[in-house]
XYZ file of C-alpha atoms in Angstrom:
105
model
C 0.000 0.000 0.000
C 1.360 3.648 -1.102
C 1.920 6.225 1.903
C -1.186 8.468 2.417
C -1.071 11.484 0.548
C -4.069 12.645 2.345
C -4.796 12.724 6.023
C -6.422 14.130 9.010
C -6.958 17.972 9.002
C -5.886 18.668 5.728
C -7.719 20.569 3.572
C -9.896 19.006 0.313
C -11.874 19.808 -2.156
C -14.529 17.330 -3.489
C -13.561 16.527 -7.721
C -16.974 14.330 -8.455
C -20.228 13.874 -7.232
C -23.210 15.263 -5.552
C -20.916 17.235 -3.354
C -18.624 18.808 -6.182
C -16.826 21.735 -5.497
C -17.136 21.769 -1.772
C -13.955 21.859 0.303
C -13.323 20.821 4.300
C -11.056 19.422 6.392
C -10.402 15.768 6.910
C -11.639 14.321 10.201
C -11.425 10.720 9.682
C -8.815 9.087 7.266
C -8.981 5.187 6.512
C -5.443 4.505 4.720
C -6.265 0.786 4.594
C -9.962 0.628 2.783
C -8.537 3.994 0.937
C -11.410 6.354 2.317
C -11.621 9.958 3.692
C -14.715 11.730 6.136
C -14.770 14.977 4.802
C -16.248 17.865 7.637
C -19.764 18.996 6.410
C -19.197 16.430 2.504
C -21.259 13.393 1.667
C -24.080 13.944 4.623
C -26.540 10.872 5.181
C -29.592 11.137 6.644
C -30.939 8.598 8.361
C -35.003 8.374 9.754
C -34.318 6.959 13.486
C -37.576 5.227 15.519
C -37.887 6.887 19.334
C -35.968 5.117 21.679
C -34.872 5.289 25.873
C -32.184 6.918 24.863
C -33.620 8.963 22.266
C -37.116 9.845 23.356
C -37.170 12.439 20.209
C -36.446 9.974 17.563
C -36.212 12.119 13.880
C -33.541 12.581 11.686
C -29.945 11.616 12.014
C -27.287 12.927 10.130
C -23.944 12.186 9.855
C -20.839 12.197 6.987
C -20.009 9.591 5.133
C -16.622 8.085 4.130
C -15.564 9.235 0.568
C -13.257 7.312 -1.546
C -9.884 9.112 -1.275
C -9.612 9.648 -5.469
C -12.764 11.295 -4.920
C -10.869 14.596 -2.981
C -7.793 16.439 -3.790
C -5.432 18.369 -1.289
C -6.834 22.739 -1.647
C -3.486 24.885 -1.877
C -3.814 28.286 -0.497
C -5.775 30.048 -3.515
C -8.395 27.412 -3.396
C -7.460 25.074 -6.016
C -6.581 21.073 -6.274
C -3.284 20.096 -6.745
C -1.495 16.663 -6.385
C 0.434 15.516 -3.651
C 4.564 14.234 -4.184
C 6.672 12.869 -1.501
C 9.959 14.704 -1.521
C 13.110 14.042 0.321
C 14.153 17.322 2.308
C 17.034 17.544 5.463
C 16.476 13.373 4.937
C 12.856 13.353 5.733
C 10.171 12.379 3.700
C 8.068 15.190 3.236
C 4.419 16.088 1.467
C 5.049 18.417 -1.391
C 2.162 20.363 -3.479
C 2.545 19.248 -7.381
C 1.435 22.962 -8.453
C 3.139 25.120 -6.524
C 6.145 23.281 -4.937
C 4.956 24.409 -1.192
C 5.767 21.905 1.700
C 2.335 20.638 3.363
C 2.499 20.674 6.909
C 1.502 17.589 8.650
């Protein structure tokens, strides 16, 4: 499996779907099944039956995980660019394809 170019509390924008365009921050990152939660991206709504512990029942929304080709890494003018892996001091670092800027981690 490749290192993650993407991880938690980076910042994404969404290349395909219902939720083109958008762009948040990372909360959850699943390297292994090769899927991102994106804050506030890809809501599901679920219809939830009153229950002890929630008298109220109703709606229940919550984000779902993305596939990680799905989202690209924002640079700081609001646009997608790939991520590289340079080698810098000798350690690997995260480098923006478009504009050459380190991405702290």
């Amino acid at each position: 499996m490749a290192a993650a170019k993407i991880k938690k509390g980076d910042r994404v924008i969404v290349l395909s779907g219902k939720d083109k365009g958008k762009t948040g921050t990372v909360t959850i990152a699943m390297p292994k099944d090769g899927k991102v939660v994106v804050e506030g991206v890809n809501v599901a709504t679920r219809h939830r039956k009153p229950t002890q512990a929630n008298p109220q029942g109703g709606l229940e929304r919550t984000e779902a995980p993305l596939h990680i080709s799905k989202v690209a890494h924002v640079t700081a003018d609001g646009k997608p660019t790939r991520v590289r892996f340079e080698s810098q001091d000798g350690k690997k670092v995260r480098v923006a394809v478009k504009s050459g800027e380190k991405i702290d981690g």
